[in-house]
Coordinates of C-alpha atoms and ligand atoms in Angstrom, one line a residue:
Chain P
M1 CA 0.0 0.0 0.0
V2 CA 2.7 2.5 -1.1
D3 CA 0.2 4.8 -2.6
I4 CA -1.4 5.7 0.7
A5 CA 1.7 7.6 1.8
N6 CA 1.1 9.9 -1.2
E7 CA -2.6 10.3 -0.3
I8 CA -2.2 12.0 3.1
Q9 CA -1.6 15.7 3.0
Q10 CA 1.5 16.2 5.1
Q11 CA 2.0 19.4 7.1
V12 CA 5.6 19.8 7.8
R13 CA 6.5 23.0 9.7
E14 CA 10.1 24.1 9.1
R15 CA 12.1 26.5 11.2
K16 CA 13.0 29.4 9.0
P17 CA 16.0 31.7 9.6
L18 CA 15.2 35.0 11.1
T19 CA 15.5 37.4 8.2
P20 CA 13.8 40.9 8.2
A21 CA 11.4 39.6 5.6
A22 CA 10.5 36.6 7.7
M23 CA 10.0 38.8 10.7
L24 CA 7.6 40.9 8.8
K25 CA 5.5 37.8 8.2
N26 CA 5.7 36.6 11.8
R27 CA 2.4 36.7 13.5
W28 CA 3.6 37.6 16.9
F29 CA 5.9 40.3 15.6
L30 CA 2.9 41.9 13.8
Y31 CA 0.7 41.6 16.9
G32 CA 3.4 43.6 18.7
V33 CA 3.7 46.2 16.0
S34 CA -0.1 46.7 15.9
L35 CA -0.4 47.1 19.7
M36 CA 2.6 49.4 19.9
F37 CA 1.1 51.6 17.1
F38 CA -2.2 51.7 19.1
F39 CA -0.6 52.9 22.3
V40 CA 1.5 55.5 20.6
V41 CA -1.5 57.0 18.8
W42 CA -3.4 56.8 22.1
D43 CA -0.7 58.5 24.1
S44 CA 0.0 61.3 21.6
S45 CA -3.7 62.1 21.2
A46 CA -4.1 62.1 25.0
R47 CA -1.3 64.7 25.3
M48 CA -2.9 66.9 22.7
F49 CA -6.4 66.8 24.1
A50 CA -5.1 67.2 27.7
S51 CA -8.0 66.5 30.0
G52 CA -10.6 64.5 27.9
L53 CA -8.6 61.4 27.3
P54 CA -6.3 59.9 30.0
R55 CA -2.8 58.7 29.0
P56 CA -2.2 55.0 29.1
H57 CA 0.1 55.0 32.1
E58 CA -2.5 57.1 34.0
V59 CA -5.1 54.4 33.4
V60 CA -2.7 51.8 34.7
L61 CA -1.9 53.8 37.8
Q62 CA -5.7 54.4 38.4
L63 CA -6.3 50.6 38.1
W64 CA -3.4 49.9 40.4
R65 CA -4.8 52.3 43.1
M66 CA -8.3 50.8 42.8
L67 CA -6.8 47.4 43.5
F68 CA -6.1 48.6 47.0
D69 CA -8.4 51.5 47.8
P70 CA -12.0 50.4 48.0
L71 CA -14.7 52.2 46.1
A72 CA -18.1 51.9 47.7
G73 CA -16.7 49.2 50.0
K74 CA -15.2 47.0 47.2
S75 CA -11.7 46.8 45.7
L76 CA -11.3 46.6 41.9
L77 CA -11.3 42.8 42.1
G78 CA -14.5 42.9 44.2
H79 CA -16.2 44.9 41.4
V80 CA -14.9 42.6 38.7
W81 CA -16.3 39.7 40.7
A82 CA -19.7 41.5 41.2
S83 CA -20.1 41.8 37.4
T84 CA -18.7 38.4 36.7
Q85 CA -21.0 36.7 39.2
R86 CA -24.1 38.3 37.7
I87 CA -23.0 37.1 34.3
L88 CA -22.2 33.6 35.5
I89 CA -25.6 33.2 37.2
G90 CA -27.6 34.6 34.3
F91 CA -25.6 32.9 31.6
T92 CA -25.7 29.5 33.3
I93 CA -29.5 29.7 33.8
A94 CA -30.1 30.8 30.2
T95 CA -27.8 28.1 28.8
L96 CA -29.3 25.3 30.9
V97 CA -32.8 26.2 29.8
A98 CA -32.3 27.6 26.2
V99 CA -29.9 24.9 24.8
P100 CA -32.1 21.9 25.7
L101 CA -35.2 23.8 24.6
G102 CA -33.6 24.6 21.3
L103 CA -32.5 21.0 20.8
M104 CA -36.0 19.8 21.7
M105 CA -37.6 22.3 19.3
A106 CA -35.5 20.9 16.5
L107 CA -36.2 17.3 17.4
N108 CA -39.9 17.4 18.1
R109 CA -42.3 19.3 16.0
Y110 CA -44.9 19.6 18.8
V111 CA -42.5 21.4 21.1
N112 CA -41.5 23.5 18.1
A113 CA -45.1 24.4 17.3
I114 CA -45.7 25.4 20.9
V115 CA -42.5 27.4 21.6
K116 CA -41.7 28.9 18.2
P117 CA -44.5 31.5 17.9
L118 CA -43.8 32.8 21.4
F119 CA -40.1 32.9 20.7
D120 CA -40.5 34.6 17.4
L121 CA -42.6 37.2 19.1
L122 CA -40.0 38.0 21.8
K123 CA -36.9 37.5 19.7
P124 CA -36.8 40.9 17.9
M125 CA -37.2 42.8 21.2
P126 CA -33.8 44.3 22.3
P127 CA -32.9 42.9 25.7
L128 CA -32.2 46.4 27.0
A129 CA -35.9 47.3 26.4
W130 CA -36.6 45.1 29.4
I131 CA -34.5 47.1 31.9
S132 CA -37.2 49.4 33.1
I133 CA -39.8 46.7 33.6
A134 CA -37.2 44.5 35.2
I135 CA -36.5 47.2 37.8
L136 CA -40.2 47.7 38.4
W137 CA -40.7 44.0 38.9
F138 CA -37.6 43.0 40.8
G139 CA -36.3 46.3 42.2
I140 CA -32.7 47.5 41.7
G141 CA -31.0 44.5 43.3
E142 CA -29.3 41.5 41.8
T143 CA -32.4 39.9 40.4
S144 CA -33.2 42.5 37.8
K145 CA -29.6 42.4 36.5
V146 CA -29.6 38.6 36.2
F147 CA -33.0 38.8 34.6
I148 CA -31.7 41.1 31.9
I149 CA -28.8 38.8 31.2
I150 CA -31.1 35.8 30.9
I151 CA -33.3 37.7 28.5
G152 CA -30.3 38.7 26.4
T153 CA -28.5 35.4 26.3
F154 CA -31.5 33.2 25.9
V155 CA -32.1 34.1 22.2
P156 CA -28.6 33.2 20.8
C157 CA -28.3 30.1 22.9
L158 CA -31.7 28.7 21.7
L159 CA -31.3 29.8 18.1
D160 CA -27.9 28.2 17.6
A161 CA -28.8 25.0 19.3
Y162 CA -32.0 24.8 17.1
N163 CA -30.1 25.6 13.9
G164 CA -27.2 23.3 14.8
V165 CA -29.6 20.4 14.7
R166 CA -31.6 21.6 11.8
L167 CA -28.5 21.9 9.6
V168 CA -27.3 18.3 10.2
E169 CA -26.8 16.4 6.9
P170 CA -29.9 14.1 6.8
E171 CA -28.0 11.3 5.1
L172 CA -25.9 10.9 8.4
Y173 CA -29.1 9.7 10.0
D174 CA -29.4 7.2 7.1
V175 CA -25.9 6.0 8.0
V176 CA -27.0 5.2 11.6
R177 CA -30.1 3.4 10.5
M178 CA -28.2 1.3 7.9
L179 CA -25.8 0.3 10.6
G180 CA -28.6 -0.9 12.8
G181 CA -29.3 2.1 15.0
N182 CA -32.6 3.4 16.2
R183 CA -34.0 6.9 16.7
R184 CA -32.2 7.3 20.0
D185 CA -28.9 6.4 18.4
E186 CA -29.5 9.0 15.7
I187 CA -29.9 11.6 18.3
V188 CA -27.0 10.6 20.5
Q189 CA -24.5 9.7 17.7
V190 CA -25.4 12.3 15.1
C191 CA -27.6 15.1 16.3
F192 CA -25.8 16.2 19.5
P193 CA -22.2 15.9 18.3
A194 CA -23.1 17.6 15.0
A195 CA -24.8 20.4 16.8
F196 CA -22.0 21.1 19.3
P197 CA -20.0 23.5 17.2
A198 CA -23.1 25.6 16.5
I199 CA -24.0 25.5 20.2
F200 CA -20.6 26.8 21.2
A201 CA -20.8 29.5 18.6
G202 CA -24.1 30.5 20.2
L203 CA -22.4 30.5 23.7
Q204 CA -19.7 32.9 22.4
I205 CA -22.3 35.3 21.1
A206 CA -24.4 35.0 24.2
L207 CA -21.3 35.8 26.3
S208 CA -20.6 39.1 24.6
I209 CA -24.3 40.0 24.8
A210 CA -24.2 39.2 28.5
W211 CA -21.5 41.7 29.0
S212 CA -23.5 44.4 27.2
C213 CA -26.5 43.5 29.3
V214 CA -24.8 43.5 32.7
L215 CA -23.1 46.8 31.8
A216 CA -26.3 48.5 30.8
A217 CA -28.0 47.2 33.9
E218 CA -25.2 48.5 36.1
L219 CA -25.2 51.9 34.4
V220 CA -28.8 52.3 35.3
S221 CA -28.5 51.4 38.9
A222 CA -25.9 49.6 40.9
R223 CA -23.6 50.0 43.9
S224 CA -21.0 47.5 42.5
G225 CA -19.6 46.2 39.3
L226 CA -17.6 47.5 36.4
G227 CA -20.5 49.5 35.1
F228 CA -20.7 51.2 38.5
I229 CA -17.0 52.2 38.2
I230 CA -17.6 53.7 34.8
I231 CA -20.6 55.8 36.0
L232 CA -18.7 56.8 39.1
G233 CA -15.8 58.0 36.9
M234 CA -18.2 60.0 34.9
N235 CA -19.8 61.6 38.0
L236 CA -16.4 62.4 39.5
S237 CA -15.0 63.6 36.1
R238 CA -12.2 61.1 36.2
P239 CA -11.6 59.9 32.7
A240 CA -8.8 57.5 33.8
M241 CA -11.4 55.7 35.9
I242 CA -13.8 55.4 33.0
V243 CA -11.2 54.1 30.6
G244 CA -9.8 51.8 33.3
G245 CA -13.3 50.3 33.7
M246 CA -13.5 49.8 29.9
V247 CA -10.1 48.2 29.7
V248 CA -10.9 45.8 32.5
I249 CA -14.3 44.8 30.9
A250 CA -12.4 44.0 27.7
L251 CA -9.9 41.9 29.5
V252 CA -12.4 39.9 31.6
S253 CA -14.7 39.4 28.7
W254 CA -11.8 38.2 26.5
G255 CA -10.8 35.8 29.3
M256 CA -14.2 34.3 29.6
S257 CA -14.5 33.8 25.9
Q258 CA -11.2 32.0 26.0
L259 CA -12.5 29.8 28.7
V260 CA -15.5 28.9 26.5
S261 CA -13.0 28.1 23.6
V262 CA -11.0 25.8 25.9
L263 CA -14.2 24.0 26.9
E264 CA -15.2 23.7 23.2
R265 CA -11.8 22.2 22.3
F266 CA -12.3 19.7 25.1
V267 CA -15.8 18.8 24.0
C268 CA -15.2 18.9 20.3
P269 CA -11.6 17.5 19.9
W270 CA -12.2 16.9 16.2
K271 CA -12.3 20.6 15.6
R272 CA -8.9 21.3 17.1
E273 CA -6.9 21.0 13.9
I274 CA -9.5 22.8 11.7
D275 CA -9.5 25.9 13.8
S276 CA -5.8 26.4 14.5
P277 CA -4.2 28.6 11.8
Chain Z
M1 CA -20.0 -16.8 -16.1
K2 CA -18.4 -19.7 -14.3
D3 CA -21.1 -21.2 -12.2
E4 CA -18.8 -22.6 -9.4
T5 CA -18.3 -19.0 -8.1
H6 CA -22.0 -18.4 -7.8
P7 CA -23.8 -21.6 -6.9
G8 CA -27.0 -20.0 -8.2
Q9 CA -28.5 -19.0 -4.8
T10 CA -30.5 -15.8 -5.5
K11 CA -29.7 -13.1 -2.9
I12 CA -31.6 -10.0 -4.0
V13 CA -34.7 -9.8 -6.1
C14 CA -36.1 -6.5 -7.3
E15 CA -39.7 -7.2 -8.4
D16 CA -41.0 -4.7 -10.9
I17 CA -40.0 -1.6 -9.0
T18 CA -41.5 1.8 -9.8
K19 CA -40.8 4.9 -7.8
I20 CA -42.7 8.2 -8.1
F21 CA -41.8 11.0 -5.7
I22 CA -44.6 13.4 -4.8
Q23 CA -43.0 16.7 -4.1
K24 CA -44.4 19.7 -2.3
G25 CA -47.0 21.3 -4.5
K26 CA -48.2 17.9 -5.7
Q27 CA -45.5 17.6 -8.4
R28 CA -44.9 14.0 -9.4
V29 CA -41.4 13.0 -10.2
H30 CA -41.3 9.6 -11.9
V31 CA -37.8 8.3 -11.1
L32 CA -37.8 4.5 -11.7
D33 CA -40.0 2.6 -14.1
H34 CA -40.5 -1.2 -13.7
I35 CA -37.1 -2.3 -12.6
S36 CA -36.6 -6.0 -12.3
L37 CA -33.3 -7.5 -11.2
D38 CA -32.0 -10.7 -9.7
V39 CA -28.6 -10.8 -7.9
K40 CA -27.0 -14.1 -7.0
E41 CA -25.1 -14.7 -3.9
N42 CA -21.5 -13.4 -4.0
E43 CA -22.1 -11.9 -7.4
F44 CA -20.7 -8.5 -8.3
V45 CA -23.3 -6.6 -10.2
V46 CA -22.7 -3.1 -11.5
I47 CA -25.5 -0.7 -12.3
L48 CA -24.2 1.6 -15.1
G49 CA -26.2 4.6 -16.0
P50 CA -25.8 8.3 -16.7
G51 CA -26.5 11.0 -14.1
Q52 CA -30.1 11.5 -13.0
S53 CA -31.2 8.1 -14.0
G54 CA -32.4 7.1 -10.6
K55 CA -29.4 4.9 -9.7
S56 CA -29.1 6.3 -6.1
T57 CA -32.9 5.9 -5.7
L58 CA -32.8 2.3 -6.7
L59 CA -30.0 1.6 -4.2
R60 CA -31.8 3.5 -1.5
I61 CA -34.9 1.4 -2.1
I62 CA -32.9 -1.8 -1.8
A63 CA -31.3 -0.4 1.3
G64 CA -34.8 0.1 2.7
L65 CA -34.3 3.9 3.1
E66 CA -37.1 4.6 0.5
T67 CA -40.2 2.6 -0.2
P68 CA -41.0 1.7 -3.8
T69 CA -44.3 3.1 -5.1
E70 CA -44.9 -0.3 -6.8
G71 CA -43.1 -3.6 -6.6
R72 CA -41.0 -4.9 -3.8
V73 CA -37.5 -6.0 -2.9
L74 CA -36.7 -9.5 -1.6
L75 CA -33.6 -10.3 0.4
D76 CA -33.2 -14.1 0.8
G77 CA -36.8 -14.4 -0.1
R78 CA -38.0 -12.0 2.6
E79 CA -39.5 -8.6 1.7
V80 CA -37.3 -5.6 2.7
E81 CA -39.3 -3.3 5.0
G82 CA -36.7 -0.9 6.2
P83 CA -33.0 -0.3 6.6
G84 CA -30.9 -2.9 8.5
P85 CA -27.4 -4.1 9.2
D86 CA -27.7 -7.0 6.9
R87 CA -27.0 -4.5 4.1
G88 CA -24.1 -2.2 4.1
L89 CA -24.4 1.1 2.2
V90 CA -21.4 3.2 1.0
F91 CA -22.5 6.7 0.2
Q92 CA -21.8 8.8 -2.8
G93 CA -20.6 11.7 -0.6
Y94 CA -18.7 9.6 2.0
M95 CA -20.9 10.6 4.9
L96 CA -18.4 10.0 7.6
F97 CA -18.9 11.1 11.2
A98 CA -16.7 14.2 11.4
W99 CA -16.6 13.9 15.2
K100 CA -15.3 10.3 15.2
T101 CA -11.8 9.1 14.4
V102 CA -11.3 6.4 11.7
M103 CA -11.6 3.8 14.4
G104 CA -14.7 5.4 15.8
N105 CA -16.3 5.5 12.4
V106 CA -15.5 1.9 11.5
E107 CA -16.6 0.5 14.9
M108 CA -19.9 2.3 14.8
G109 CA -21.9 -0.6 13.4
P110 CA -20.8 -3.2 15.9
K111 CA -21.2 -0.5 18.7
L112 CA -24.8 0.2 17.7
R113 CA -25.5 -3.5 17.7
G114 CA -24.1 -3.8 21.3
V115 CA -20.9 -5.7 20.5
P116 CA -18.5 -5.3 23.5
K117 CA -15.7 -2.8 23.2
N118 CA -12.7 -5.2 22.9
E119 CA -14.5 -7.3 20.3
R120 CA -15.6 -4.4 18.1
R121 CA -12.1 -2.8 18.3
E122 CA -10.8 -6.1 16.9
I123 CA -13.4 -6.2 14.1
A124 CA -12.7 -2.6 13.2
A125 CA -9.0 -3.1 13.2
H126 CA -9.4 -6.0 10.8
Y127 CA -11.4 -3.9 8.3
I128 CA -9.1 -0.9 8.7
H129 CA -6.3 -3.2 7.8
L130 CA -8.3 -4.7 4.9
V131 CA -8.8 -1.3 3.3
G132 CA -5.1 -0.4 3.9
L133 CA -5.5 2.3 6.5
D134 CA -3.2 0.9 9.2
G135 CA -1.7 3.7 11.2
F136 CA -4.6 6.1 10.6
E137 CA -6.9 4.7 13.3
N138 CA -6.8 7.9 15.3
H139 CA -7.1 10.4 12.4
Y140 CA -10.2 12.4 12.0
P141 CA -12.0 12.5 8.6
H142 CA -10.9 16.0 7.8
Q143 CA -7.3 14.8 8.0
L144 CA -7.8 12.3 5.2
S145 CA -7.8 12.6 1.5
G146 CA -10.9 11.7 -0.6
G147 CA -9.7 8.2 -1.4
M148 CA -8.9 7.5 2.3
K149 CA -12.3 8.8 3.3
Q150 CA -14.0 6.4 1.0
R151 CA -11.9 3.6 2.4
V152 CA -13.3 4.4 5.8
G153 CA -16.8 4.4 4.3
I154 CA -16.2 1.0 2.9
A155 CA -14.6 -0.4 6.1
R156 CA -17.4 1.0 8.1
A157 CA -20.0 -0.8 6.0
Y158 CA -18.0 -4.1 6.0
A159 CA -17.4 -4.0 9.8
N160 CA -21.1 -4.8 10.3
N161 CA -20.5 -8.0 8.4
P162 CA -23.4 -7.4 6.0
Q163 CA -24.5 -10.0 3.5
V164 CA -24.9 -7.4 0.8
M165 CA -22.8 -4.4 0.0
L166 CA -24.4 -1.5 -1.8
L167 CA -22.0 1.1 -3.2
D168 CA -23.3 4.3 -4.7
E169 CA -20.7 5.9 -7.0
P170 CA -18.1 5.5 -4.3
F171 CA -15.3 6.8 -6.4
G172 CA -17.1 9.5 -8.3
Q173 CA -15.3 12.4 -6.6
L174 CA -11.8 11.0 -7.0
D175 CA -9.2 11.9 -9.5
A176 CA -8.6 9.3 -12.3
Q177 CA -5.4 7.8 -10.8
T178 CA -6.8 7.4 -7.3
R179 CA -10.0 6.0 -8.8
Y180 CA -8.1 3.4 -10.8
F181 CA -6.2 2.4 -7.6
M182 CA -9.4 2.2 -5.6
E183 CA -11.0 0.0 -8.3
K184 CA -8.1 -2.5 -7.9
E185 CA -8.5 -2.4 -4.2
T186 CA -12.2 -3.0 -4.5
A187 CA -11.6 -6.1 -6.6
R188 CA -8.9 -7.3 -4.1
I189 CA -11.2 -6.8 -1.1
W190 CA -14.1 -8.6 -2.9
E191 CA -11.7 -11.5 -3.6
T192 CA -10.7 -11.6 0.1
E193 CA -14.1 -11.2 1.6
K194 CA -16.7 -12.5 -0.8
R195 CA -20.0 -10.6 -0.5
T196 CA -22.9 -9.9 -2.8
I197 CA -22.1 -6.5 -4.2
L198 CA -24.3 -4.0 -6.0
F199 CA -22.1 -1.2 -7.3
V200 CA -23.5 1.9 -9.0
T201 CA -21.4 3.9 -11.4
N202 CA -21.5 6.1 -14.5
N203 CA -18.1 5.0 -15.6
I204 CA -17.9 2.2 -18.2
D205 CA -14.3 1.3 -17.5
E206 CA -15.0 1.0 -13.8
A207 CA -18.0 -1.2 -14.6
I208 CA -16.1 -3.6 -16.9
Y209 CA -13.2 -3.8 -14.6
L210 CA -15.3 -4.8 -11.6
A211 CA -18.4 -6.5 -12.7
D212 CA -19.6 -10.1 -13.2
R213 CA -22.7 -8.6 -14.7
I214 CA -23.4 -5.0 -15.9
V215 CA -26.9 -3.7 -15.8
T216 CA -27.2 -0.5 -17.9
M217 CA -29.9 2.1 -17.3
V218 CA -31.3 4.6 -19.7
G219 CA -31.0 8.3 -18.7
K220 CA -33.8 10.9 -18.7
L221 CA -36.4 10.2 -16.0
P222 CA -37.9 7.8 -15.5
G223 CA -34.9 5.5 -15.3
R224 CA -35.4 2.2 -17.0
M225 CA -33.3 -0.9 -17.4
D226 CA -31.5 -1.4 -20.7
V227 CA -29.2 -4.1 -21.8
V228 CA -27.5 -6.5 -19.4
Y229 CA -24.0 -7.7 -20.1
N230 CA -22.2 -10.7 -18.7
V231 CA -18.6 -10.0 -18.2
D232 CA -16.7 -13.2 -18.6
L233 CA -13.2 -11.8 -18.5
P234 CA -10.6 -13.5 -16.2
R235 CA -9.5 -11.6 -13.1
P236 CA -7.4 -9.6 -12.4
R237 CA -8.5 -7.6 -15.5
E238 CA -6.5 -5.3 -17.7
H239 CA -8.0 -2.1 -19.1
T240 CA -6.0 -2.7 -22.3
D241 CA -7.1 -6.3 -23.0
M242 CA -8.5 -6.8 -26.4
A243 CA -11.7 -8.4 -24.9
F244 CA -12.0 -5.5 -22.4
L245 CA -11.8 -3.0 -25.2
K246 CA -14.2 -4.9 -27.3
L247 CA -16.8 -5.0 -24.6
R248 CA -16.2 -1.3 -23.9
H249 CA -16.8 -0.5 -27.5
E250 CA -20.0 -2.6 -27.5
I251 CA -21.4 -0.9 -24.4
T252 CA -20.5 2.5 -25.7
E253 CA -22.2 1.9 -29.0
A254 CA -25.4 0.6 -27.3
S255 CA -25.7 3.3 -24.6
E256 CA -25.7 7.0 -24.3
L257 CA -22.6 6.9 -22.2
T258 CA -19.5 8.0 -23.8
L259 CA -16.2 8.2 -22.0
Ligands
ATP1 N1 -36.6 12.6 -2.1 C1 -36.8 13.0 -3.4 N2 -37.9 13.8 -3.6 C2 -38.1 14.2 -4.9 N3 -37.3 13.9 -6.0 C3 -36.3 13.1 -5.7 C4 -35.9 12.6 -4.4 N4 -34.8 11.9 -4.5 C5 -34.4 11.9 -5.8 N5 -35.3 12.6 -6.5 C6 -35.2 12.9 -8.0 O1 -34.9 11.7 -8.6 C7 -34.1 11.9 -9.7 C8 -33.0 10.8 -9.8 O2 -32.2 10.9 -8.6 P1 -31.0 9.9 -8.3 O3 -30.2 10.5 -7.2 O4 -31.6 8.6 -8.0 O5 -30.2 9.9 -9.6 P2 -28.8 9.3 -9.9 O6 -28.9 8.4 -11.1 O7 -28.2 8.7 -8.6 O8 -28.0 10.6 -10.3 P3 -26.4 10.9 -10.0 O9 -25.7 10.0 -11.0 O10 -26.3 12.3 -10.3 O11 -26.1 10.5 -8.6 C9 -33.5 13.3 -9.6 O12 -34.0 14.0 -10.6 C10 -34.0 13.8 -8.3 O13 -34.5 15.1 -8.4
MG2 MG1 -26.6 9.1 -7.3

């Protein structure tokens, strides 16, 4: 079977010598250049506009101070945790309800017939439209914030689980039946694994929506969280505090999305090589 | 045809099969028209026809994935009522489980039938070896070339130890060289593990190279059976044999297929 060796596409990665041309093509080098450029532009514009925009090192200093001096009784990490906790609770509840519901809608037309009209009605409503009514119902405490997150993340979780199953190649079910499987085997062996990537795509979208939701809710009313820091910065006219809050949100949100990616690679090992560049 | 190889036991009978699909909007698509076909045990029958002549539909009916509008299919004298592991189907588009390794794909049949892990691993390893994929057990389908994917499809079907193998243009998407190689492999595998094989193709050379008997179909819906050729050439066959070329000429003249 000599021919088989020719059939596999081999991916050999060679170490190339470090010439200027090779450096220009290096991913990490370009990342560095891009970031450096960003900070230089930021810093020079900050110097020109004096007060409106804080300089990068001022933001870092401000964050450093907030790590140790509590604001409204909480250090920076306390505020990070306040926002993160709201997201974790809301996101988890939404996922645990929406993903199974989406799967069931795709698998059972009666469930679909009952849920779909309601869902289609609520789907186009922006989650932030719920903020006022949520505060009326649940007050300004944690419940209203978690509620907004659930509303916001429910839609992408459900839709992607639903579409993930809907888009499965129907002949794959034929394969299972030809091999002697029943309906349950079709669902376990084909439906779920085929839908996993779509479900994870939905989780990623839901996560970024969750951050918008928690922020909006905290801007409206809160005594803790990153949204609270931003509002406080505005009220105290301290741009470094506002930008610091924005930077931390970006970092934490990025970190959480990385965690979801890690989980995806663990659950869907067959995708590992497809995704990596 | 030498009768020692096929002691005359009839395996599959297609009795006057007609298939009409009713599409949405009440449109009728007449795909198969009165197909009758007998296949003997361990016979290699090739169904040769142009595109859109209902070849896949006929194979899916024999597989039990579609029901004929008229007529019926008998397997060992019993009417086929649905899909089942006594028939192995190799799909035109591979249809591998992207989330399973080569091993996971090939052992799926025994797994679904409740064969214990060690035993089914052994079975799968045997068929992975038979199709020449040793060393690729832990590769995922996307890491394989087209020819290798179809080997997995073939091994997966064989691993269930079906009495009948149904192959639907298995090499249609391969380049000419790989295709030629896979045809040789198919002949080799059939010699090693005798099965009744129904093989669909639109390629005359492939048909003559593999078949004991070639059933040609006429294009343009509805698909109908045309001439049946017995291929009495000794194996292994050579594409450049005089007898091979003569038969090829004969079939080309008689059918709409030119290649
Ligand atoms: N489920 C279906 N509903 C309606 N029409 C169908 C269905 N399945 C197949 N057909 C029609 O039957 C015709 C024949 O299809 P089939 O796939 O059997 O042909 P084929 O000979 O295998 O073609 P090819 O060589 O391209 O694979 C096609 O015109 C197709 O549109
Ligand atoms: Mg076809």
